[in-house]
Tab-separated table of C-alpha atoms and ligand atoms in Angstrom:
chain	number	residue	atom	x	y	z
A	29	MET	CA	39.688	21.343	-25.959
A	30	ARG	CA	43.377	20.536	-26.241
A	31	VAL	CA	44.769	18.042	-23.745
A	32	ALA	CA	48.341	17.619	-22.488
A	33	LEU	CA	48.781	14.103	-21.118
A	34	LEU	CA	51.605	13.686	-18.619
A	35	GLY	CA	52.602	10.043	-18.147
A	36	CYS	CA	51.555	7.164	-20.350
A	37	GLY	CA	51.825	4.112	-18.111
A	38	THR	CA	49.072	1.903	-16.686
A	39	VAL	CA	46.460	4.656	-16.437
A	40	GLY	CA	47.834	7.184	-18.968
A	41	GLY	CA	48.014	4.509	-21.676
A	42	GLU	CA	44.317	3.728	-21.206
A	43	VAL	CA	43.409	7.422	-21.218
A	44	ALA	CA	45.287	7.913	-24.524
A	45	ARG	CA	43.527	4.871	-26.010
A	46	LEU	CA	40.031	5.919	-24.912
A	47	LEU	CA	40.549	9.544	-26.007
A	48	THR	CA	41.410	8.281	-29.479
A	49	GLU	CA	38.886	5.438	-29.786
A	50	GLN	CA	35.942	7.383	-28.375
A	51	ALA	CA	36.765	10.781	-29.843
A	52	ASP	CA	33.390	11.260	-31.551
A	53	GLU	CA	31.285	10.246	-28.566
A	54	LEU	CA	33.357	12.340	-26.189
A	55	ALA	CA	32.975	15.366	-28.461
A	56	ALA	CA	29.202	14.868	-28.556
A	57	ARG	CA	28.983	14.604	-24.756
A	58	ALA	CA	31.431	17.385	-23.992
A	59	GLY	CA	30.062	19.810	-26.586
A	60	THR	CA	33.523	20.239	-28.086
A	61	ALA	CA	36.237	18.046	-29.568
A	62	VAL	CA	38.650	16.693	-26.912
A	63	GLU	CA	42.027	16.260	-28.596
A	64	LEU	CA	45.512	15.299	-27.492
A	65	ALA	CA	47.929	18.214	-27.921
A	66	GLY	CA	50.940	16.338	-26.545
A	67	ILE	CA	52.036	13.408	-24.401
A	68	ALA	CA	54.951	13.748	-21.994
A	69	VAL	CA	56.755	10.534	-21.087
A	70	ARG	CA	60.146	9.884	-19.568
A	71	ARG	CA	61.441	8.007	-22.639
A	72	PRO	CA	59.647	8.892	-25.933
A	73	ASP	CA	61.668	6.205	-27.771
A	74	LYS	CA	59.957	3.561	-25.600
A	75	HIS	CA	56.477	4.382	-26.956
A	76	PRO	CA	56.235	3.176	-30.590
A	77	GLU	CA	52.458	2.745	-30.076
A	78	LEU	CA	51.941	6.528	-29.749
A	79	PRO	CA	51.974	9.151	-32.549
A	80	PRO	CA	55.589	10.425	-32.564
A	81	GLU	CA	54.536	14.015	-33.291
A	82	LEU	CA	52.693	14.109	-29.935
A	83	LEU	CA	55.523	12.735	-27.805
A	84	THR	CA	57.890	14.810	-25.708
A	85	ALA	CA	60.157	14.297	-22.719
A	86	ASP	CA	59.668	17.927	-21.686
A	87	ALA	CA	56.569	17.969	-19.483
A	88	GLU	CA	57.495	21.328	-17.994
A	89	LYS	CA	57.328	23.030	-21.395
A	90	LEU	CA	54.204	21.177	-22.524
A	91	VAL	CA	52.038	22.170	-19.522
A	92	THR	CA	52.198	25.905	-20.256
A	93	SER	CA	52.063	25.636	-24.046
A	94	ASP	CA	49.572	28.027	-25.716
A	95	ASP	CA	48.178	25.015	-27.524
A	96	VAL	CA	46.985	23.372	-24.261
A	97	ASP	CA	43.700	23.936	-22.367
A	98	VAL	CA	43.842	21.122	-19.836
A	99	VAL	CA	46.616	19.045	-18.282
A	100	VAL	CA	45.963	15.395	-17.369
A	101	GLU	CA	48.616	14.269	-14.892
A	102	LEU	CA	49.216	10.517	-14.612
A	103	VAL	CA	52.888	10.440	-13.611
A	104	GLY	CA	52.499	10.239	-9.832
A	105	GLY	CA	54.705	11.383	-6.934
A	106	ILE	CA	55.233	14.878	-5.524
A	107	GLU	CA	58.100	16.599	-7.335
A	108	PRO	CA	58.522	17.571	-10.124
A	109	VAL	CA	54.788	17.059	-10.658
A	110	ARG	CA	53.686	19.671	-8.082
A	111	GLY	CA	55.724	22.348	-9.836
A	112	TRP	CA	54.332	21.429	-13.274
A	113	LEU	CA	50.729	21.510	-12.093
A	114	VAL	CA	51.036	24.785	-10.188
A	115	ALA	CA	52.618	26.341	-13.306
A	116	ALA	CA	49.847	24.929	-15.508
A	117	LEU	CA	47.082	26.224	-13.210
A	118	LYS	CA	48.714	29.649	-12.920
A	119	ALA	CA	48.752	29.750	-16.715
A	120	GLY	CA	44.980	29.138	-16.667
A	121	LYS	CA	45.074	25.475	-17.708
A	122	SER	CA	42.648	23.204	-15.889
A	123	VAL	CA	44.089	20.075	-14.283
A	124	VAL	CA	42.791	16.518	-14.022
A	125	THR	CA	44.911	14.199	-11.891
A	126	ALA	CA	44.839	10.763	-10.216
A	127	ASN	CA	47.699	11.681	-7.886
A	128	LYS	CA	46.516	11.039	-4.312
A	129	ALA	CA	49.967	11.487	-2.786
A	130	LEU	CA	50.219	15.005	-4.222
A	131	LEU	CA	46.656	16.021	-3.333
A	132	ALA	CA	46.996	14.729	0.215
A	133	GLU	CA	49.999	17.010	0.797
A	134	HIS	CA	49.585	20.000	-1.498
A	135	SER	CA	45.939	20.452	-2.451
A	136	ALA	CA	45.971	23.933	-0.875
A	137	ASP	CA	48.727	25.091	-3.299
A	138	LEU	CA	46.897	23.585	-6.236
A	139	PHE	CA	43.493	25.046	-5.334
A	140	GLU	CA	44.991	28.476	-4.697
A	141	ALA	CA	46.656	28.463	-8.112
A	142	ALA	CA	43.413	27.220	-9.715
A	143	ASP	CA	41.397	29.976	-8.027
A	144	ALA	CA	43.839	32.710	-8.974
A	145	ALA	CA	43.520	31.803	-12.644
A	146	GLY	CA	39.891	30.621	-12.708
A	147	ALA	CA	40.900	27.097	-13.714
A	148	ASP	CA	39.369	23.737	-12.761
A	149	LEU	CA	40.927	21.028	-10.586
A	150	TYR	CA	39.351	17.560	-10.738
A	151	PHE	CA	40.708	14.328	-9.197
A	152	GLU	CA	38.021	11.647	-9.124
A	153	ALA	CA	40.551	8.923	-9.993
A	154	ALA	CA	42.713	9.723	-6.955
A	155	VAL	CA	40.411	7.922	-4.515
A	156	ALA	CA	38.765	4.569	-5.168
A	157	GLY	CA	39.623	4.561	-8.906
A	158	ALA	CA	36.529	4.150	-11.071
A	159	ILE	CA	34.064	4.581	-8.204
A	160	PRO	CA	32.254	7.924	-8.376
A	161	LEU	CA	32.967	9.148	-4.850
A	162	LEU	CA	34.632	12.563	-4.894
A	163	ARG	CA	32.010	14.096	-7.195
A	164	PRO	CA	29.210	12.868	-4.877
A	165	LEU	CA	31.070	14.385	-1.895
A	166	ARG	CA	31.890	17.671	-3.648
A	167	GLU	CA	28.586	18.120	-5.481
A	168	SER	CA	25.709	15.729	-4.791
A	169	LEU	CA	26.102	15.909	-0.996
A	170	ALA	CA	27.137	19.584	-0.873
A	171	GLY	CA	23.790	20.438	0.717
A	172	ASP	CA	23.996	17.794	3.422
A	173	ARG	CA	26.018	17.440	6.613
A	174	ILE	CA	28.324	14.434	6.389
A	175	THR	CA	29.156	12.749	9.683
A	176	ARG	CA	31.256	9.799	8.590
A	177	VAL	CA	33.129	8.365	5.612
A	178	MET	CA	34.465	4.883	6.196
A	179	GLY	CA	35.754	2.365	3.729
A	180	ILE	CA	38.140	0.035	2.015
A	181	VAL	CA	40.223	2.281	-0.232
A	182	ASN	CA	43.239	0.063	-0.935
A	183	GLY	CA	42.815	-2.991	-3.121
A	184	THR	CA	46.192	-4.586	-2.402
A	185	THR	CA	45.676	-4.797	1.366
A	186	ASN	CA	42.065	-5.898	0.933
A	187	TYR	CA	43.223	-8.705	-1.315
A	188	ILE	CA	45.792	-9.817	1.296
A	189	LEU	CA	43.388	-9.655	4.270
A	190	SER	CA	40.641	-11.449	2.303
A	191	ALA	CA	43.112	-14.204	1.411
A	192	MET	CA	44.361	-14.494	5.020
A	193	ASP	CA	40.740	-14.786	6.146
A	194	SER	CA	39.861	-17.543	3.705
A	195	THR	CA	43.087	-19.588	3.950
A	196	GLY	CA	44.106	-19.058	7.585
A	197	ALA	CA	47.645	-18.271	6.360
A	198	GLY	CA	49.952	-15.643	7.892
A	199	TYR	CA	50.737	-12.168	6.572
A	200	ALA	CA	54.203	-12.784	5.081
A	201	GLU	CA	53.274	-15.843	3.033
A	202	THR	CA	50.062	-14.189	1.814
A	203	LEU	CA	51.975	-11.079	0.720
A	204	ASP	CA	54.439	-13.287	-1.193
A	205	GLU	CA	51.544	-14.978	-2.955
A	206	ALA	CA	49.895	-11.621	-3.754
A	207	SER	CA	53.188	-10.363	-5.271
A	208	ARG	CA	53.570	-13.560	-7.314
A	209	LEU	CA	50.039	-13.147	-8.702
A	210	GLY	CA	50.598	-9.449	-9.486
A	211	TYR	CA	48.133	-8.149	-6.861
A	212	ALA	CA	50.919	-6.465	-4.886
A	213	GLU	CA	53.554	-4.182	-6.406
A	214	ALA	CA	57.254	-5.060	-6.375
A	215	ASP	CA	57.603	-2.486	-3.602
A	216	PRO	CA	54.354	-2.876	-1.647
A	217	THR	CA	55.319	-0.395	1.119
A	218	ALA	CA	52.856	2.361	0.178
A	219	ASP	CA	49.999	-0.125	0.235
A	220	VAL	CA	50.790	-2.474	3.134
A	221	ASP	CA	52.029	0.266	5.480
A	222	GLY	CA	48.866	2.283	4.850
A	223	TYR	CA	50.409	5.340	3.154
A	224	ASP	CA	48.192	4.999	0.076
A	225	ALA	CA	45.047	4.673	2.194
A	226	ALA	CA	46.149	7.566	4.443
A	227	SER	CA	46.484	9.875	1.421
A	228	LYS	CA	42.994	8.873	0.326
A	229	ALA	CA	41.642	9.402	3.873
A	230	ALA	CA	43.096	12.934	3.883
A	231	ILE	CA	41.350	13.723	0.586
A	232	LEU	CA	38.048	12.225	1.767
A	233	ALA	CA	38.124	14.029	5.127
A	234	SER	CA	38.932	17.361	3.436
A	235	LEU	CA	35.963	17.081	1.090
A	236	ALA	CA	33.505	15.593	3.591
A	237	PHE	CA	34.196	18.070	6.385
A	238	HIS	CA	35.127	21.225	4.403
A	239	THR	CA	38.463	21.321	6.198
A	240	ARG	CA	42.062	21.060	5.017
A	241	VAL	CA	43.319	17.658	6.143
A	242	THR	CA	46.747	16.457	4.989
A	243	ALA	CA	48.288	12.979	5.053
A	244	SER	CA	50.303	13.908	8.162
A	245	ASP	CA	47.024	14.581	10.027
A	246	VAL	CA	45.926	10.990	9.412
A	247	HIS	CA	46.766	8.354	12.035
A	248	ARG	CA	48.235	5.464	10.024
A	249	GLU	CA	48.763	1.785	10.792
A	250	GLY	CA	49.254	-0.802	8.031
A	251	ILE	CA	48.572	-4.533	7.914
A	252	ALA	CA	52.086	-5.929	8.479
A	253	ASP	CA	51.295	-6.748	12.117
A	254	VAL	CA	47.982	-8.476	11.410
A	255	THR	CA	48.468	-12.162	12.273
A	256	ALA	CA	46.664	-15.405	11.552
A	257	SER	CA	45.708	-15.298	15.277
A	258	ASP	CA	43.968	-11.931	14.759
A	259	LEU	CA	41.921	-13.380	11.908
A	260	ALA	CA	41.135	-16.490	13.968
A	261	ALA	CA	40.065	-14.344	16.932
A	262	ALA	CA	37.858	-12.306	14.601
A	263	ARG	CA	36.297	-15.461	13.165
A	264	GLY	CA	35.517	-16.647	16.685
A	265	LEU	CA	33.489	-13.473	17.223
A	266	GLY	CA	31.656	-13.631	13.881
A	267	ARG	CA	33.914	-10.865	12.578
A	268	THR	CA	36.617	-10.341	9.985
A	269	VAL	CA	39.530	-7.886	9.676
A	270	LYS	CA	39.660	-5.065	7.109
A	271	LEU	CA	42.049	-2.143	6.645
A	272	LEU	CA	39.699	0.816	6.874
A	273	ALA	CA	40.039	4.519	6.260
A	274	ILE	CA	37.771	6.171	8.823
A	275	CYS	CA	36.966	9.881	8.653
A	276	GLU	CA	34.595	11.118	11.329
A	277	ARG	CA	33.095	14.289	12.631
A	278	VAL	CA	33.595	14.031	16.406
A	279	THR	CA	31.698	16.243	18.843
A	280	ASP	CA	33.088	16.402	22.382
A	281	ASP	CA	31.119	16.911	25.607
A	282	ASP	CA	31.341	20.707	25.234
A	283	GLY	CA	29.816	20.524	21.755
A	284	VAL	CA	33.145	21.378	20.088
A	285	GLU	CA	33.492	19.671	16.703
A	286	SER	CA	36.659	18.187	15.289
A	287	VAL	CA	37.688	15.804	12.534
A	288	SER	CA	39.259	12.418	13.075
A	289	ALA	CA	40.986	10.717	10.137
A	290	ARG	CA	42.684	7.365	10.557
A	291	VAL	CA	43.730	4.216	8.749
A	292	HIS	CA	44.182	0.974	10.648
A	293	PRO	CA	43.052	-2.651	10.696
A	294	VAL	CA	39.579	-3.083	12.174
A	295	MET	CA	37.453	-6.051	13.204
A	296	ILE	CA	33.983	-5.684	11.711
A	297	PRO	CA	30.989	-8.032	11.935
A	298	ARG	CA	30.654	-10.415	8.990
A	299	SER	CA	27.172	-8.977	8.508
A	300	HIS	CA	28.620	-5.462	7.910
A	301	GLN	CA	28.367	-4.224	4.302
A	302	LEU	CA	32.151	-3.762	4.153
A	303	ALA	CA	32.871	-7.344	5.319
A	304	GLY	CA	31.605	-8.814	2.047
A	305	VAL	CA	33.965	-6.690	-0.060
A	306	GLY	CA	36.545	-9.188	-1.236
A	307	GLY	CA	39.667	-9.283	-3.361
A	308	ALA	CA	40.968	-6.028	-4.781
A	309	PHE	CA	37.623	-4.223	-4.708
A	310	ASN	CA	37.024	-0.942	-2.878
A	311	ALA	CA	33.900	0.150	-1.024
A	312	VAL	CA	33.133	3.331	0.871
A	313	TYR	CA	30.286	3.950	3.225
A	314	VAL	CA	29.100	7.534	3.777
A	315	GLU	CA	26.745	8.762	6.506
A	316	ALA	CA	25.050	12.140	6.230
A	317	ASP	CA	22.360	13.788	8.354
A	318	ALA	CA	19.657	13.991	5.716
A	319	ALA	CA	20.751	11.334	3.217
A	320	GLY	CA	21.353	8.659	5.845
A	321	GLU	CA	23.659	5.810	4.826
A	322	LEU	CA	25.146	5.539	1.336
A	323	MET	CA	27.470	2.897	-0.062
A	324	PHE	CA	29.859	3.191	-3.026
A	325	TYR	CA	31.405	0.010	-4.447
A	326	GLY	CA	33.546	-1.002	-7.425
A	327	GLN	CA	37.031	-1.219	-8.886
A	328	GLY	CA	39.442	1.023	-7.046
A	329	ALA	CA	42.421	0.483	-9.342
A	330	GLY	CA	43.557	-0.772	-12.731
A	331	GLY	CA	44.274	1.031	-15.984
A	332	ALA	CA	40.833	1.087	-17.609
A	333	PRO	CA	38.731	1.599	-14.446
A	334	THR	CA	40.930	4.486	-13.324
A	335	ALA	CA	40.895	5.956	-16.851
A	336	SER	CA	37.083	5.940	-16.715
A	337	ALA	CA	37.205	8.397	-13.804
A	338	VAL	CA	39.831	10.532	-15.585
A	339	LEU	CA	37.709	10.775	-18.740
A	340	GLY	CA	34.644	11.699	-16.688
A	341	ASP	CA	36.635	14.589	-15.219
A	342	LEU	CA	37.851	15.607	-18.691
A	343	VAL	CA	34.279	15.784	-19.981
A	344	ALA	CA	33.363	17.916	-16.952
A	345	VAL	CA	36.226	20.321	-17.711
A	346	ALA	CA	35.188	20.484	-21.375
A	347	ARG	CA	31.579	21.228	-20.462
A	348	ASN	CA	32.693	24.011	-18.118
A	349	LEU	CA	34.871	25.430	-20.883
A	350	VAL	CA	31.985	25.364	-23.352
A	351	ALA	CA	29.590	26.941	-20.839
A	352	GLY	CA	32.157	29.531	-19.782
A	353	GLY	CA	31.919	28.452	-16.140
A	354	ARG	CA	33.921	26.541	-13.575
A	355	GLY	CA	33.589	23.361	-11.576
A	356	PRO	CA	33.544	23.320	-7.768
A	357	ARG	CA	36.310	25.189	-5.970
A	358	GLU	CA	37.995	24.148	-2.767
A	359	SER	CA	35.541	24.168	0.132
A	360	ALA	CA	37.515	24.466	3.371
A	361	HIS	CA	35.354	27.036	5.178
A	362	ALA	CA	34.684	24.858	8.253
A	363	ALA	CA	38.406	24.659	9.139
A	364	LEU	CA	37.722	22.154	11.925
A	365	PRO	CA	40.614	21.103	14.167
A	366	VAL	CA	42.017	17.617	13.624
A	367	ARG	CA	41.608	15.401	16.652
A	368	PRO	CA	44.715	13.492	17.782
A	369	MET	CA	44.337	9.706	17.664
A	370	GLY	CA	44.773	9.380	21.437
A	371	GLN	CA	41.645	11.471	21.986
A	372	THR	CA	39.601	9.753	19.303
A	373	PRO	CA	36.889	7.459	20.670
A	374	THR	CA	37.429	3.845	19.589
A	375	ARG	CA	36.520	0.367	20.806
A	376	TYR	CA	38.966	-2.480	21.347
A	377	HIS	CA	38.869	-6.219	21.130
A	378	VAL	CA	41.507	-7.826	23.381
A	379	SER	CA	42.145	-11.553	23.323
A	380	LEU	CA	44.333	-12.942	26.131
A	381	SER	CA	45.740	-16.240	27.257
A	382	VAL	CA	45.562	-16.151	31.081
A	383	ALA	CA	46.080	-18.402	34.080
A	384	ASP	CA	42.859	-20.235	34.974
A	385	ARG	CA	42.477	-19.443	38.655
A	386	ALA	CA	40.546	-17.319	41.086
A	387	GLY	CA	40.937	-13.550	40.820
A	388	VAL	CA	42.371	-13.429	37.293
A	389	LEU	CA	39.273	-11.994	35.670
A	390	ALA	CA	39.055	-9.437	38.484
A	391	GLN	CA	42.637	-8.281	37.867
A	392	VAL	CA	42.041	-7.894	34.150
A	393	ALA	CA	38.740	-6.083	34.746
A	394	GLN	CA	40.509	-3.806	37.252
A	395	ALA	CA	43.017	-2.749	34.605
A	396	PHE	CA	40.190	-1.652	32.295
A	397	ALA	CA	38.356	0.114	35.132
A	398	GLY	CA	41.538	1.876	36.218
A	399	HIS	CA	41.757	3.597	32.829
A	400	GLY	CA	38.082	4.471	32.778
A	401	VAL	CA	37.354	1.897	30.076
A	402	SER	CA	33.941	0.231	30.240
A	403	ILE	CA	33.692	-3.420	29.168
A	404	ALA	CA	30.923	-4.405	26.722
A	405	ALA	CA	31.417	-8.187	26.636
A	406	VAL	CA	33.693	-10.847	28.135
A	407	ARG	CA	33.987	-14.421	26.993
A	408	GLN	CA	36.095	-17.082	28.661
A	409	SER	CA	36.884	-20.597	27.454
A	410	ASP	CA	39.251	-23.141	28.975
A	411	VAL	CA	42.282	-24.285	27.030
A	412	GLY	CA	44.151	-26.889	29.176
A	413	ASP	CA	45.410	-25.232	32.360
A	414	ARG	CA	44.953	-21.800	30.799
A	415	ALA	CA	41.939	-19.804	29.841
A	416	SER	CA	41.301	-17.818	26.727
A	417	LEU	CA	39.769	-14.485	27.686
A	418	VAL	CA	38.178	-12.222	25.090
A	419	VAL	CA	37.190	-8.694	26.100
A	420	VAL	CA	35.340	-6.219	23.878
A	421	THR	CA	35.083	-2.678	25.235
A	422	HIS	CA	32.692	0.187	24.891
A	423	GLN	CA	34.028	3.401	23.330
A	424	ALA	CA	36.882	5.122	25.146
A	425	PRO	CA	39.669	7.491	24.109
A	426	ASP	CA	42.176	5.471	22.102
A	427	ALA	CA	45.030	6.452	24.453
A	428	ALA	CA	43.144	5.021	27.455
A	429	LEU	CA	42.589	1.756	25.611
A	430	GLN	CA	46.251	1.610	24.594
A	431	SER	CA	47.408	2.196	28.194
A	432	THR	CA	45.035	-0.512	29.414
A	433	VAL	CA	46.505	-3.046	26.995
A	434	ASP	CA	50.054	-2.053	28.016
A	435	GLU	CA	49.178	-2.613	31.669
A	436	ILE	CA	47.427	-5.936	31.032
A	437	ALA	CA	50.407	-7.249	29.082
A	438	LYS	CA	52.531	-6.772	32.230
A	439	LEU	CA	50.201	-8.690	34.596
A	440	ASP	CA	51.730	-11.935	35.931
A	441	VAL	CA	48.480	-13.790	35.334
A	442	VAL	CA	48.506	-12.899	31.622
A	443	HIS	CA	50.577	-15.414	29.653
A	444	GLU	CA	50.091	-13.843	26.259
A	445	VAL	CA	48.256	-11.004	24.558
A	446	VAL	CA	46.984	-12.993	21.576
A	447	SER	CA	45.267	-10.238	19.639
A	448	VAL	CA	44.460	-6.557	20.061
A	449	MET	CA	42.363	-4.821	17.471
A	450	ARG	CA	39.953	-1.945	17.169
A	451	VAL	CA	36.365	-2.892	16.396
A	452	GLU	CA	33.596	-1.147	14.472
A	453	GLY	CA	29.949	-2.098	14.017
A	454	GLU	CA	27.329	-3.630	16.259
A	455	ASP	CA	27.968	-6.878	18.118
A	456	GLN	CA	26.076	-9.927	16.873
B	7	NAD	N1	47.462	2.159	-11.527
B	7	NAD	C1	46.340	2.334	-10.850
B	7	NAD	O1	45.536	1.420	-10.723
B	7	NAD	C2	46.015	3.674	-10.261
B	7	NAD	C3	44.768	3.864	-9.630
B	7	NAD	C4	44.448	5.117	-9.102
B	7	NAD	C5	45.363	6.145	-9.194
B	7	NAD	N2	46.577	5.929	-9.790
B	7	NAD	C6	47.507	7.052	-9.874
B	7	NAD	O2	47.735	7.369	-11.232
B	7	NAD	C7	49.048	7.869	-11.397
B	7	NAD	C8	49.768	7.041	-12.473
B	7	NAD	O3	49.799	5.693	-12.064
B	7	NAD	P1	50.218	4.521	-13.068
B	7	NAD	O4	49.872	3.261	-12.371
B	7	NAD	O5	49.676	4.760	-14.425
B	7	NAD	O6	51.815	4.697	-13.091
B	7	NAD	P2	52.889	4.136	-14.154
B	7	NAD	O7	54.163	3.994	-13.422
B	7	NAD	O8	52.332	2.974	-14.882
B	7	NAD	O9	52.999	5.338	-15.187
B	7	NAD	C9	53.693	6.531	-14.904
B	7	NAD	C10	54.100	7.180	-16.204
B	7	NAD	O10	54.735	8.417	-15.913
B	7	NAD	C11	55.861	8.532	-16.759
B	7	NAD	N3	56.842	9.458	-16.187
B	7	NAD	C12	57.615	9.271	-15.073
B	7	NAD	N4	58.413	10.329	-14.892
B	7	NAD	C13	58.151	11.197	-15.891
B	7	NAD	C14	58.677	12.453	-16.254
B	7	NAD	N5	59.618	13.045	-15.534
B	7	NAD	N6	58.181	13.076	-17.364
B	7	NAD	C15	57.203	12.492	-18.086
B	7	NAD	N7	56.667	11.280	-17.783
B	7	NAD	C16	57.152	10.650	-16.707
B	7	NAD	C17	56.385	7.153	-16.910
B	7	NAD	O11	57.203	7.040	-18.051
B	7	NAD	C18	55.061	6.372	-17.052
B	7	NAD	O12	54.632	6.415	-18.403
B	7	NAD	C19	49.686	7.825	-10.023
B	7	NAD	O13	49.515	9.082	-9.393
B	7	NAD	C20	48.863	6.775	-9.295
B	7	NAD	O14	48.851	6.948	-7.903
B	7	NAD	C21	46.906	4.731	-10.331
B	8	HSE	N1	47.829	0.596	-4.943
B	8	HSE	C1	46.470	1.044	-4.913
B	8	HSE	C2	46.060	1.482	-6.305
B	8	HSE	C3	44.867	2.369	-6.327
B	8	HSE	O1	45.135	3.621	-5.791
B	8	HSE	C4	45.587	-0.091	-4.392
B	8	HSE	O2	46.078	-1.194	-4.110
B	8	HSE	O3	44.396	0.122	-4.212
B	9	NA	NA1	36.949	7.619	-7.687
C-alpha cells in the first residue's frame, strides 16, 4: 500500500519515523507492505532528515498520483486541505486524517466523496489523540444505543484548570505559565476559547447519535472567564471545574428526541471519574443502554501518541485493501434535530454575596421560582455584615437559568454574583 503523507510537523514527523522504523511489523500486521510514496511539506529544503526523492511542495498533485493508495493528512486547517482530500477520495484513494477542524465542518463532503469512489475515511487521531474512542463509537458500540458522551477532550485547558485548582491562581497568570512551559500554544485561542473542543464534540455527537452535527451546532464557552473565585466556590462544595464536551440524547415530554452538543466549564464532584484527570490528559465517559458506563483515558495530544492513532487507521485501511472490502461508512440515518442551548436541561451553581437581613433569601428564592427553576440546595454562611449564599438548582432549561441569574444580579440585596457555573454529577 503506497502512502502519501501530507504535512511533516509534530504528528507527521512521528508518522514518517514509525512507518520507516516499524516497516516489517506493519507489513506483517497489515498483510501488505505499507510504504511512503511521497511527503508533501510547505518547504522541502527545511527537511534534511527526510529522503529527498520523497519530498514535494505540491500536495495537490501528490494526492491523485497513480502511485498512491492512501493519503495521510497531517497539515491541519480547512482550505486547501478540504479540496485535496475530496480530490483524493474522488480518485479512489482512502484518507486518514487527524484534522478535527475539517471533519467538524465538512465531514459530509468527505464521506460523500468516499462513498462515491468506495474509499475509506478514518480519523481516530482527530479526537482525544491516542485514545481509541472513534473506533469504539463507530464499530464496537454500533449495536448499542448511546445516550451520552461526556469528557475532557482538550489537554491545554485541562492543564490550566488543574493548575488553577491546585495553586489557587487566576486564569491569566496560569495561562502565562502554561505558555512558558510549552503546554499552551503561542496562539492559544483555539484551545482556551473552546473551538478545539467544540470541533471534537461535533465529531463525537455525529458518531454517537448517527446524526450530522457540525461545529456551529455546538454551544461553545471557553475557560477565559473562569476565575479563582469559581475554583474556590467549587472547592467549598467538594467540587472542581473542568472544561467538558457534553453530547447528549435529550428526550422531551412528548417523547421527541434531539441531540445536545456543548462545550463549557462545569463544576463536577471531586469523586467523579473525570475530576481526577489532571494535567494534559484526556478522558471521555460514554453511556449506552446495554453497555452501561464506559470510560476512555489517555494522552490526547503529542506527536507520538497521535501518530499511534494514525498508524492504527493506516493498518485498518491496508487490511481493507487486502481483503477487498471497506471500513465503516458515514452513519447519519437518525438525522436527529439539534437542540438549542437555551432549551437544553442543565443545572446551575450560583454563589452570591448578599445583605444579611430578613427577606433576602425569600427574594432570591422568588427569582428562581419566577422562572420555574427548582432549588436543590441552599447554603448560607455569614461573612461580616454580608452573607455568602450558595444555591444549586435542579435541572431546568438553560435559558430559564440564565434569566434567573440576570434577574438576581439586579436585586438591591445582592452585592455581588461571585460565581455562576453549570454543574454535573450527584451532590455529595
Ligand atoms: N499536535 C498534536 O498533538 C495533535 C493532536 C491531535 C490532532 N492533531 C492534528 O494533526 C494535524 C497536524 O498537527 P501538527 O501538530 O503536526 O501540526 P504542525 O504545524 O506541527 O505540522 C503541520 C505540517 O503541515 C505542513 N504544511 C503546512 N502547509 C502545507 C502545505 N500547503 N503543503 C504541504 N504541507 C504543508 C507544515 O510544513 C508542517 O510540516 C492538525 O490537523 C492537528 O489538529 C495534532
Ligand atoms: N490543542 C489540543 C491538541 C489535541 O487536539 C489540546 O490541547 O488538546
Ligand atoms: Na483518538
